[in-house]
Coordinates of C-alpha atoms in Angstrom, one line a residue:
Chain D
M354 CA -21.1 -1.5 -0.8
L355 CA -18.5 -3.8 -2.4
D356 CA -20.9 -4.2 -5.3
K357 CA -21.4 -0.5 -5.9
L358 CA -17.7 0.1 -5.7
E359 CA -17.1 -2.5 -8.3
F360 CA -19.7 -0.9 -10.4
M361 CA -18.2 2.4 -10.2
L362 CA -14.7 1.1 -10.9
A363 CA -16.0 -0.9 -14.0
E364 CA -17.5 2.4 -15.3
T365 CA -14.4 4.2 -14.7
F366 CA -12.4 1.8 -16.6
I367 CA -14.9 1.6 -19.6
S368 CA -14.4 5.4 -19.9
L369 CA -10.8 5.4 -19.7
R370 CA -10.7 2.5 -22.5
R371 CA -13.2 4.6 -24.4
N372 CA -11.4 7.9 -24.8
T373 CA -7.9 6.2 -25.1
W374 CA -6.1 8.8 -27.0
M375 CA -7.6 11.6 -24.8
T376 CA -6.6 9.5 -21.6
F377 CA -3.2 9.1 -23.2
A378 CA -2.8 13.0 -23.7
A379 CA -3.9 13.5 -20.2
V380 CA -1.9 11.0 -18.7
T381 CA 1.4 11.9 -20.5
T382 CA 1.0 15.5 -20.0
S383 CA 0.3 15.2 -16.3
A384 CA 3.2 13.0 -16.3
M385 CA 5.7 15.4 -17.8
A386 CA 4.4 18.4 -15.5
L387 CA 5.0 16.1 -12.4
F388 CA 8.4 15.0 -13.9
I389 CA 9.2 18.6 -14.2
I390 CA 8.0 19.7 -11.0
G391 CA 9.9 16.5 -9.3
A392 CA 13.2 17.1 -11.1
I393 CA 13.3 20.7 -10.1
A394 CA 12.3 19.7 -6.6
F395 CA 15.2 17.2 -6.5
A396 CA 17.6 19.6 -8.0
Y397 CA 16.6 22.4 -5.7
I398 CA 16.8 20.0 -2.5
S399 CA 20.4 18.8 -3.6
L400 CA 21.4 22.1 -4.2
A401 CA 20.1 23.4 -1.0
K402 CA 21.8 20.5 0.8
F403 CA 25.1 21.3 -1.0
A404 CA 24.7 25.0 0.0
G405 CA 24.2 23.9 3.5
D406 CA 27.3 21.9 3.5
V407 CA 29.4 24.8 1.9
E408 CA 28.1 27.2 4.7
K409 CA 29.3 24.9 7.3
K410 CA 32.7 24.6 5.7
F411 CA 32.9 28.1 4.7
E412 CA 36.1 29.8 5.9
M413 CA 37.7 33.2 5.1
R414 CA 41.4 33.5 5.4
V415 CA 42.8 36.9 6.2
F416 CA 46.6 37.4 5.5
V417 CA 48.5 39.8 7.7
K418 CA 51.2 42.0 5.9
E419 CA 54.6 41.0 6.2
S420 CA 55.6 44.1 8.0
A421 CA 53.1 43.7 10.7
T422 CA 54.6 43.8 14.4
E423 CA 53.3 41.4 17.1
D424 CA 51.2 44.1 18.4
D425 CA 49.6 44.7 14.9
V426 CA 48.7 41.1 15.0
K427 CA 47.1 41.2 18.4
N428 CA 45.4 44.3 17.6
L429 CA 44.0 42.5 14.5
E430 CA 42.9 39.6 16.3
L431 CA 40.9 41.9 18.8
R432 CA 39.3 43.6 15.7
L433 CA 38.3 40.5 13.8
N434 CA 36.7 38.9 16.9
G435 CA 34.8 41.9 17.7
M436 CA 33.2 41.9 14.0
D437 CA 29.4 41.5 13.9
G438 CA 28.6 38.1 12.0
V439 CA 31.8 36.5 12.8
S440 CA 31.5 33.2 14.7
S441 CA 35.3 32.4 15.6
V442 CA 38.6 33.5 14.7
T443 CA 41.9 31.3 14.7
F444 CA 45.4 32.2 14.2
K445 CA 48.4 30.4 12.7
T446 CA 51.8 31.9 12.4
R447 CA 53.4 32.0 9.3
K448 CA 55.7 28.8 10.4
E449 CA 52.6 26.8 11.1
V450 CA 50.9 27.5 7.9
W451 CA 53.9 26.6 6.0
D452 CA 54.7 23.4 7.7
E453 CA 50.9 22.6 7.2
F454 CA 51.1 23.2 3.6
K455 CA 54.3 21.0 3.2
K456 CA 52.6 18.4 5.0
N457 CA 49.6 18.3 2.8
N458 CA 51.4 18.9 -0.5
P459 CA 54.5 17.0 -0.2
S460 CA 54.9 16.4 -4.0
V461 CA 54.9 20.2 -4.5
T462 CA 57.3 21.1 -1.7
Q463 CA 59.7 18.2 -1.5
G464 CA 63.1 19.2 -2.4
L465 CA 62.3 22.7 -2.5
E466 CA 64.7 24.8 -0.5
I467 CA 63.0 28.2 -0.4
E468 CA 62.1 30.6 2.3
N469 CA 58.8 30.3 3.7
P470 CA 56.5 32.3 1.5
M471 CA 53.2 32.0 3.9
P472 CA 52.0 35.1 6.0
D473 CA 50.7 35.0 9.3
T474 CA 47.1 33.9 8.9
F475 CA 43.5 34.3 10.5
T476 CA 40.8 31.9 9.8
L477 CA 37.3 33.4 10.1
K478 CA 34.1 31.3 10.4
F479 CA 30.6 33.0 10.1
E480 CA 27.4 32.9 12.0
N481 CA 25.6 34.4 8.8
L482 CA 27.1 33.8 5.3
G483 CA 25.1 36.8 3.7
K484 CA 27.4 39.2 5.7
A485 CA 30.6 37.8 4.5
D486 CA 31.0 40.1 1.4
A487 CA 30.6 43.2 3.8
I488 CA 32.9 41.8 6.4
A489 CA 35.4 41.1 3.6
E490 CA 35.4 44.7 2.2
L491 CA 35.9 46.1 6.0
I492 CA 38.8 43.6 6.5
K493 CA 40.5 44.7 3.3
K494 CA 40.7 48.3 4.6
M495 CA 42.4 47.3 7.8
P496 CA 46.0 48.6 7.7
E497 CA 47.7 45.3 9.3
V498 CA 46.1 43.1 6.3
A499 CA 48.4 42.3 3.4
P500 CA 47.4 44.7 0.5
N501 CA 45.8 43.1 -2.8
D502 CA 45.1 39.6 -1.8
G503 CA 44.7 39.9 1.9
V504 CA 41.5 38.2 2.1
N505 CA 40.6 35.1 0.7
Y506 CA 37.2 33.1 0.5
L507 CA 34.9 31.5 -1.7
S508 CA 32.7 34.2 -2.7
D509 CA 32.2 32.9 -6.5
E510 CA 31.0 29.5 -5.2
Q511 CA 28.7 31.0 -2.7
N512 CA 27.1 33.3 -5.5
F513 CA 26.7 30.7 -7.8
V514 CA 24.9 28.4 -5.5
G515 CA 22.5 31.4 -4.8
H516 CA 21.9 32.2 -8.3
A517 CA 21.3 28.7 -9.3
M518 CA 18.8 28.2 -6.5
S519 CA 17.1 31.3 -7.4
A520 CA 17.0 30.2 -11.1
L521 CA 15.8 26.7 -10.3
R522 CA 12.9 28.4 -8.0
W523 CA 11.9 30.4 -11.0
L524 CA 12.1 27.6 -13.7
G525 CA 10.2 25.2 -11.3
G526 CA 7.7 27.6 -10.9
V527 CA 7.1 28.7 -14.5
L528 CA 7.7 25.3 -16.2
G529 CA 5.6 23.5 -13.5
T530 CA 2.5 25.9 -13.6
V531 CA 2.7 25.8 -17.4
M532 CA 2.7 22.0 -17.6
L533 CA 0.4 21.5 -14.7
L534 CA -2.3 24.0 -16.5
T535 CA -1.8 22.0 -19.8
G536 CA -2.1 18.7 -17.8
G537 CA -5.4 20.0 -15.9
I538 CA -7.0 21.3 -18.9
L539 CA -6.6 17.8 -20.6
I540 CA -8.0 16.2 -17.6
Y541 CA -10.9 18.5 -17.9
N542 CA -11.4 18.0 -21.4
T543 CA -11.2 14.2 -21.1
I544 CA -14.0 14.1 -18.3
R545 CA -16.2 16.5 -20.5
L546 CA -15.7 14.2 -23.4
T547 CA -16.5 11.3 -21.0
I548 CA -19.7 12.9 -20.0
L549 CA -20.5 13.7 -23.5
A550 CA -19.7 9.9 -24.5
R551 CA -21.7 8.9 -21.5
R552 CA -24.9 11.1 -21.7
K553 CA -27.1 8.1 -22.6
E554 CA -25.7 6.1 -19.7
I555 CA -26.2 9.2 -17.5
R556 CA -29.7 9.7 -18.8
I557 CA -30.5 6.1 -18.0
M558 CA -29.1 6.2 -14.6
E559 CA -30.9 9.5 -13.7
M560 CA -34.2 7.8 -15.1
V561 CA -34.0 4.6 -12.9
G562 CA -33.0 6.7 -9.8
S563 CA -29.4 6.4 -9.4
T564 CA -27.8 8.6 -6.7
K565 CA -25.7 11.6 -7.9
A566 CA -22.7 9.7 -6.3
M567 CA -23.4 6.6 -8.4
V568 CA -23.5 8.7 -11.6
W569 CA -20.7 11.0 -11.1
A570 CA -18.4 9.1 -9.0
P571 CA -16.8 7.3 -12.0
M572 CA -16.0 10.6 -13.6
I573 CA -14.3 11.8 -10.5
M574 CA -12.5 8.5 -10.1
E575 CA -11.4 8.5 -14.0
G576 CA -9.6 12.1 -13.3
I577 CA -7.8 10.5 -10.0
V578 CA -6.7 7.4 -12.1
Q579 CA -5.3 9.8 -14.8
G580 CA -3.5 11.8 -12.3
L581 CA -2.2 8.5 -10.3
I582 CA -1.1 7.0 -13.6
G583 CA 0.7 10.4 -14.5
G584 CA 2.3 10.5 -11.1
L585 CA 3.7 6.8 -11.4
L586 CA 5.0 7.5 -14.9
A587 CA 6.6 10.7 -13.7
T588 CA 8.3 8.6 -10.9
V589 CA 9.8 6.0 -13.5
V590 CA 11.2 8.7 -15.7
L591 CA 12.5 10.6 -13.0
G592 CA 14.1 7.4 -11.5
A593 CA 15.8 6.8 -14.8
V594 CA 17.1 10.1 -15.3
Y595 CA 18.4 10.2 -11.9
A596 CA 20.3 7.0 -12.4
F597 CA 21.7 8.3 -15.5
T598 CA 22.9 11.4 -14.0
L599 CA 24.6 9.4 -11.1
R600 CA 26.5 7.5 -13.9
L601 CA 27.4 10.6 -15.5
I602 CA 28.8 12.0 -12.2
T603 CA 30.9 9.0 -11.2
I604 CA 32.2 8.8 -14.7
I605 CA 33.5 12.4 -14.0
N606 CA 34.3 11.9 -10.5
P607 CA 34.8 8.3 -9.3
L608 CA 35.1 9.5 -5.6
S609 CA 31.9 11.5 -5.3
Q610 CA 29.3 10.3 -2.8
N611 CA 25.8 10.2 -4.0
S612 CA 22.7 9.4 -2.2
P613 CA 20.3 6.7 -3.6
F614 CA 17.1 7.6 -5.3
P615 CA 14.3 7.8 -2.6
L616 CA 12.0 5.7 -4.5
G617 CA 9.4 5.2 -2.0
L618 CA 9.0 8.8 -1.1
T619 CA 8.9 9.9 -4.8
I620 CA 6.0 7.3 -5.6
F621 CA 4.3 8.6 -2.7
W622 CA 4.4 12.2 -3.4
L623 CA 4.0 12.4 -7.1
S624 CA 1.1 9.9 -7.1
F625 CA -0.4 11.9 -4.3
V626 CA -0.1 15.2 -5.9
G627 CA -1.0 13.6 -9.3
A628 CA -4.3 11.9 -7.9
L629 CA -5.1 15.1 -6.0
Y630 CA -4.6 17.2 -9.1
G631 CA -6.9 14.8 -11.2
L632 CA -9.7 14.8 -8.5
I633 CA -9.7 18.9 -8.8
C634 CA -9.9 18.9 -12.5
S635 CA -12.6 16.2 -12.7
F636 CA -14.7 17.8 -9.9
I637 CA -14.6 21.2 -12.1
A638 CA -15.4 19.3 -15.1
I639 CA -18.5 17.6 -13.7
R640 CA -19.6 20.7 -11.7
E641 CA -21.1 22.4 -14.8
P642 CA -23.0 19.7 -16.1
K643 CA -24.2 18.9 -12.6
K644 CA -25.5 22.3 -12.4
K645 CA -27.6 22.1 -15.6
E646 CA -29.6 19.2 -16.8
I647 CA -27.9 17.1 -19.3
P648 CA -29.5 17.9 -22.8
R649 CA -31.8 15.2 -23.6
Chain Y
M62 CA -68.7 5.4 1.5
S63 CA -66.1 7.9 1.4
E64 CA -64.0 8.0 -2.0
P65 CA -60.5 6.8 -1.9
K66 CA -57.6 9.2 -1.5
P67 CA -56.2 9.9 -5.0
F68 CA -52.6 8.4 -5.7
I69 CA -51.6 11.7 -7.8
T70 CA -53.0 15.0 -7.2
F71 CA -52.2 18.4 -9.5
E72 CA -53.5 21.4 -7.5
R73 CA -53.4 24.5 -9.8
V74 CA -50.2 23.6 -11.3
E75 CA -48.2 25.9 -13.5
V76 CA -44.9 25.4 -15.2
A77 CA -43.1 28.4 -16.7
Y78 CA -40.2 27.7 -19.1
N79 CA -39.7 31.4 -19.1
D80 CA -41.7 34.7 -19.2
L81 CA -43.2 33.7 -22.4
V82 CA -43.5 30.2 -22.8
S83 CA -45.8 28.0 -20.4
G84 CA -45.5 24.3 -20.1
L85 CA -48.5 23.8 -17.9
R86 CA -51.3 26.4 -17.0
N87 CA -53.5 26.1 -14.0
V88 CA -53.8 22.2 -14.1
S89 CA -55.7 20.4 -11.6
L90 CA -56.5 16.6 -11.6
N91 CA -56.9 13.6 -9.5
I92 CA -55.6 10.1 -10.6
S93 CA -56.5 7.2 -8.3
E94 CA -54.1 4.0 -7.5
G95 CA -54.2 1.5 -10.2
E96 CA -55.8 3.7 -12.8
F97 CA -54.8 3.7 -16.6
V98 CA -54.7 7.3 -18.0
F99 CA -54.0 8.4 -21.5
L100 CA -52.6 12.0 -21.9
C101 CA -53.5 13.0 -25.5
G102 CA -52.7 16.3 -27.1
Q103 CA -50.7 17.7 -30.1
T104 CA -46.9 18.3 -29.7
G105 CA -46.4 21.2 -27.3
S106 CA -49.8 20.5 -25.5
G107 CA -48.2 19.9 -22.1
K108 CA -48.5 16.3 -21.8
S109 CA -44.6 15.5 -21.5
T110 CA -44.3 18.4 -19.1
L111 CA -47.0 16.8 -16.8
L112 CA -45.0 13.5 -16.9
K113 CA -41.9 15.2 -16.2
V114 CA -43.3 17.3 -13.3
L115 CA -44.1 13.9 -11.7
S116 CA -40.4 12.6 -12.1
K117 CA -39.1 15.9 -10.9
Q118 CA -37.4 16.7 -14.2
V119 CA -39.1 19.9 -14.5
P120 CA -39.9 22.1 -11.4
V121 CA -43.3 23.5 -10.6
T122 CA -43.7 27.2 -10.8
K123 CA -47.1 27.5 -9.1
G124 CA -49.5 25.2 -7.4
R125 CA -49.0 21.7 -5.6
V126 CA -48.3 18.2 -7.0
I127 CA -48.7 15.2 -4.5
V128 CA -47.7 11.9 -5.4
A129 CA -48.6 8.8 -2.7
G130 CA -49.3 11.3 -0.2
R131 CA -46.0 13.3 -0.6
D132 CA -45.8 17.0 -1.7
L133 CA -43.2 17.0 -4.7
G134 CA -42.3 20.5 -3.5
T135 CA -40.9 18.9 -0.1
V136 CA -38.8 16.5 -2.0
T137 CA -35.0 17.6 -1.9
D138 CA -32.7 17.0 -4.5
K139 CA -31.1 14.4 -2.6
E140 CA -34.4 12.6 -2.4
V141 CA -35.1 12.6 -6.2
P142 CA -33.3 9.5 -7.3
Y143 CA -35.5 7.7 -4.5
L144 CA -38.6 9.3 -5.7
R145 CA -37.7 7.8 -9.4
R146 CA -37.3 4.5 -8.1
Q147 CA -40.9 4.7 -7.1
M148 CA -41.8 5.3 -10.8
G149 CA -40.8 3.6 -14.2
I150 CA -40.1 5.9 -16.8
I151 CA -40.4 4.9 -20.3
P152 CA -39.2 7.3 -22.9
Q153 CA -40.1 7.4 -26.7
D154 CA -36.5 6.8 -28.0
F155 CA -36.2 3.7 -26.0
G156 CA -32.9 4.9 -24.7
L157 CA -31.1 1.4 -25.0
L158 CA -27.5 1.0 -24.9
S159 CA -26.4 -0.3 -28.2
T160 CA -23.4 -2.1 -27.2
K161 CA -25.3 -4.0 -24.5
K162 CA -27.4 -7.1 -24.9
V163 CA -31.1 -7.1 -24.0
W164 CA -30.4 -8.4 -20.6
E165 CA -27.1 -6.2 -20.0
N166 CA -29.3 -3.2 -20.6
V167 CA -31.9 -4.3 -17.6
A168 CA -28.9 -5.5 -15.7
Y169 CA -26.8 -2.1 -16.1
A170 CA -30.0 -0.1 -14.8
M171 CA -30.3 -2.3 -11.9
R172 CA -26.5 -1.9 -11.0
A173 CA -26.8 1.5 -11.5
V174 CA -29.5 1.4 -8.6
G175 CA -27.0 -0.2 -6.4
K176 CA -28.5 -3.8 -6.7
S177 CA -26.1 -6.6 -6.1
R178 CA -24.9 -9.1 -9.0
R179 CA -26.8 -11.7 -7.2
E180 CA -30.0 -9.8 -7.4
V181 CA -29.5 -9.0 -10.9
R182 CA -28.9 -12.6 -11.9
S183 CA -32.0 -13.6 -10.2
E184 CA -34.3 -10.6 -11.3
V185 CA -33.3 -10.0 -14.8
P186 CA -35.0 -13.2 -16.2
R187 CA -38.1 -12.7 -14.1
I188 CA -38.5 -9.0 -15.5
L189 CA -37.7 -9.8 -19.2
E190 CA -40.3 -12.7 -18.7
R191 CA -42.7 -10.2 -17.6
V192 CA -42.7 -8.1 -20.7
N193 CA -42.1 -11.2 -23.0
I194 CA -38.8 -10.4 -24.2
L195 CA -36.7 -13.3 -22.4
H196 CA -36.4 -15.1 -25.8
R197 CA -34.3 -12.3 -27.2
A198 CA -32.3 -11.8 -24.1
D199 CA -29.0 -12.4 -25.9
A200 CA -30.0 -10.0 -28.6
Y201 CA -28.4 -6.5 -29.3
P202 CA -30.9 -3.6 -29.7
S203 CA -30.0 -3.2 -33.2
E204 CA -31.2 -7.0 -33.8
L205 CA -34.8 -6.1 -32.1
S206 CA -37.7 -4.9 -33.8
G207 CA -38.9 -1.4 -32.4
G208 CA -41.8 -3.0 -30.4
E209 CA -39.2 -5.3 -29.0
Q210 CA -37.0 -2.4 -28.2
Q211 CA -39.8 -0.7 -26.5
R212 CA -40.3 -3.8 -24.3
V213 CA -36.7 -3.8 -23.3
A214 CA -37.4 -0.1 -22.2
I215 CA -40.5 -1.1 -20.3
A216 CA -38.6 -3.9 -18.7
R217 CA -36.0 -1.7 -17.6
A218 CA -38.7 0.7 -16.0
L219 CA -39.8 -2.3 -14.1
I220 CA -36.5 -3.0 -12.1
N221 CA -37.4 -1.2 -9.2
D222 CA -41.0 -2.9 -9.1
P223 CA -42.6 0.6 -9.3
P224 CA -46.2 1.5 -8.4
L225 CA -46.4 4.0 -11.1
L226 CA -45.3 3.9 -14.9
L227 CA -44.7 7.2 -16.8
A228 CA -44.7 6.4 -20.6
D229 CA -43.8 9.4 -22.8
E230 CA -45.2 8.6 -26.3
P231 CA -44.3 5.0 -26.0
T232 CA -45.7 4.3 -29.4
G233 CA -44.3 7.3 -31.1
N234 CA -41.8 5.3 -33.1
L235 CA -43.9 2.3 -33.8
D236 CA -46.1 1.0 -36.4
P237 CA -49.7 0.1 -35.6
G238 CA -49.2 -3.4 -35.0
H239 CA -46.3 -2.9 -32.7
S240 CA -48.1 0.1 -31.0
K241 CA -51.2 -2.1 -30.2
E242 CA -48.6 -4.7 -28.8
I243 CA -47.1 -2.3 -26.5
L244 CA -50.2 -0.7 -25.3
D245 CA -51.7 -4.1 -24.5
L246 CA -48.6 -4.9 -22.6
L247 CA -49.0 -1.7 -20.5
V248 CA -52.5 -2.5 -19.8
S249 CA -51.8 -5.9 -18.7
L250 CA -49.2 -4.4 -16.2
N251 CA -52.1 -2.0 -15.2
E252 CA -54.2 -4.9 -14.6
K253 CA -51.6 -6.4 -11.9
G254 CA -52.0 -3.0 -10.1
T255 CA -49.5 -0.5 -11.5
T256 CA -50.8 2.9 -12.2
V257 CA -50.0 3.8 -15.6
L258 CA -49.9 7.3 -17.3
V259 CA -49.2 7.3 -20.9
A260 CA -48.7 10.5 -23.0
T261 CA -49.6 10.1 -26.5
H262 CA -50.8 11.8 -29.8
D263 CA -51.7 8.3 -31.3
M264 CA -55.6 8.6 -31.0
L265 CA -56.1 5.5 -33.3
S266 CA -54.5 3.1 -30.7
I267 CA -56.2 4.8 -27.6
Q268 CA -59.4 4.1 -29.1
D269 CA -59.1 0.4 -28.9
H270 CA -58.4 0.6 -25.2
H271 CA -61.4 1.9 -23.1
K272 CA -59.3 3.8 -20.6
R273 CA -59.6 7.3 -19.0
M274 CA -58.3 10.0 -21.5
I275 CA -57.2 13.2 -20.7
Q276 CA -57.0 16.0 -23.5
M277 CA -54.4 18.8 -23.4
S278 CA -54.1 21.9 -25.3
F279 CA -51.5 24.9 -24.8
G280 CA -50.7 23.5 -21.2
Q281 CA -54.2 23.3 -20.1
I282 CA -56.7 20.3 -19.8
E283 CA -59.4 20.7 -22.4
S284 CA -61.3 17.5 -21.3
D285 CA -61.2 14.4 -19.1
V286 CA -63.1 11.5 -20.5
S287 CA -63.8 8.6 -17.7
V288 CA -63.6 4.9 -18.5
E289 CA -67.3 4.7 -18.7
G290 CA -67.1 7.5 -21.5
V291 CA -68.6 10.4 -19.4
V292 CA -67.0 13.6 -20.8
Q293 CA -66.0 16.3 -18.2
E294 CA -65.3 19.5 -20.0
I295 CA -62.9 21.6 -17.7
P296 CA -64.0 25.0 -17.3
H297 CA -60.9 27.4 -17.6
E298 CA -61.2 30.1 -14.8
E299 CA -60.9 33.5 -15.9
P300 CA -57.8 35.0 -15.1
E301 CA -57.3 38.1 -13.2
P302 CA -56.7 41.3 -15.4
E303 CA -53.1 41.2 -14.9
E304 CA -52.8 37.5 -15.9
E305 CA -54.9 38.0 -19.0
M306 CA -52.5 40.4 -20.1
Q307 CA -49.6 37.9 -19.8
E308 CA -51.6 34.9 -21.1
Q309 CA -52.4 37.1 -24.0
T310 CA -48.6 37.9 -24.6
Q311 CA -48.0 34.1 -24.2
E312 CA -50.6 33.0 -26.9
E313 CA -49.4 35.7 -29.3
S314 CA -45.9 34.3 -29.1
T315 CA -47.0 30.8 -29.3
D316 CA -49.2 31.8 -32.6
A317 CA -46.2 33.8 -33.8
G318 CA -44.3 30.4 -33.1
Q319 CA -46.7 28.4 -34.9
A320 CA -46.9 30.8 -37.9

């Protein structure tokens, strides 16, 4: 068994060496495809995590108009609590808000002798961020709410995250598919070239009674090795790009918290996907000559 | 005393490459174990097709072929490699790997059928010795004469120690001296018990060896001359009217092709 495996591996590496440039092209294209898919997956996961964090922290502030009475405030609180999609409503008087602001921003308020400019404020949290825009519109129309800037929330940030995720999905899908197709065609072509280059060996093997597995397995293994090397190469490039990006972020924001590059997981997934892809492409490539007799 | 069971039997075998071109037409013959048979005829007479039918490189359209008691029609695709290990195939063009030395060419074939390194190490010299090429074991095919290259091809055909050797024009690329050398080698292997079938159009070389000779023409057996020199003319059965029409078309197309 080990003897057979050794023979097949030797045949695989002879083929890889024989078609050096074609192998190089197939490996680098597969690596590029896997790198793009990997990078976009990374960006997408990071963005999804960021979006999750934003969602958790997401708050809407509703400022009560200056002329509102105590009854108006109670009435507003009841109506806000009854709104669909709102998970919690907390109230702070204008004094509490001002005290908190002064505590958080002493450099701004120190020595400032002005009248409290803060309004009574409700803080809303949501069960579903998707409804935030609709709720904001409803609240703005309520008479107890301050006109103009009565509702304050991070709608722009939320929209940006949503758009970025959607763009990444498209970009990943299109670029990844194009690159995967190119890599696949190159692997397919390499295997076809191998079959052509090895037609004499294949003929001899068939003549002396080699099993189909013995004849064709080296070509399948060649595809797998190409995909595997592509996956490993993509991991190296991805790791380097990740490290570089991290350095840039640290320079811009020294206090930013970043998670380390998940090396093991990336190696596993990119190699696995690469090898699987190589297997599929080489299998398709050998199917045709297997159906027909090799021209003698 | 009853006659021994034939080793190879062709029963009314037909091979059609397409509607108009036939490889074999209604071929019936028996070959005994240990026999040496020359298949003669011009190019396109069907002798190579007959050998290819035996190694299942070409499927039979009609009829039955039995080798060592096994109907080849029942041999599945998976069994074909094991069937081929029961026969050594010697091609006209030698089919040697130019980047490998003589011993490596034989070793490669052995490794390809799953033999271990140890088996290869012990058996390669023995096989090369059998065909008298051991002294050139470290030479590359390009450094060998045509006869020597054909010896290597014969050595490769012997790796499974097969009871049957199929040689397709083994002297086709050789001068008369080397042709005789190769045929003598095949005869010597036959004398040790191997059944040998040689397809050739080299009538000169055949005459020196008094062996059974099957003459073929247009996919049919024309005559079968035994070792003793007894000529058996093969009567061609009258085809059915429908078949007659088809055969006429085939002949016309062949004639047209030759013209």
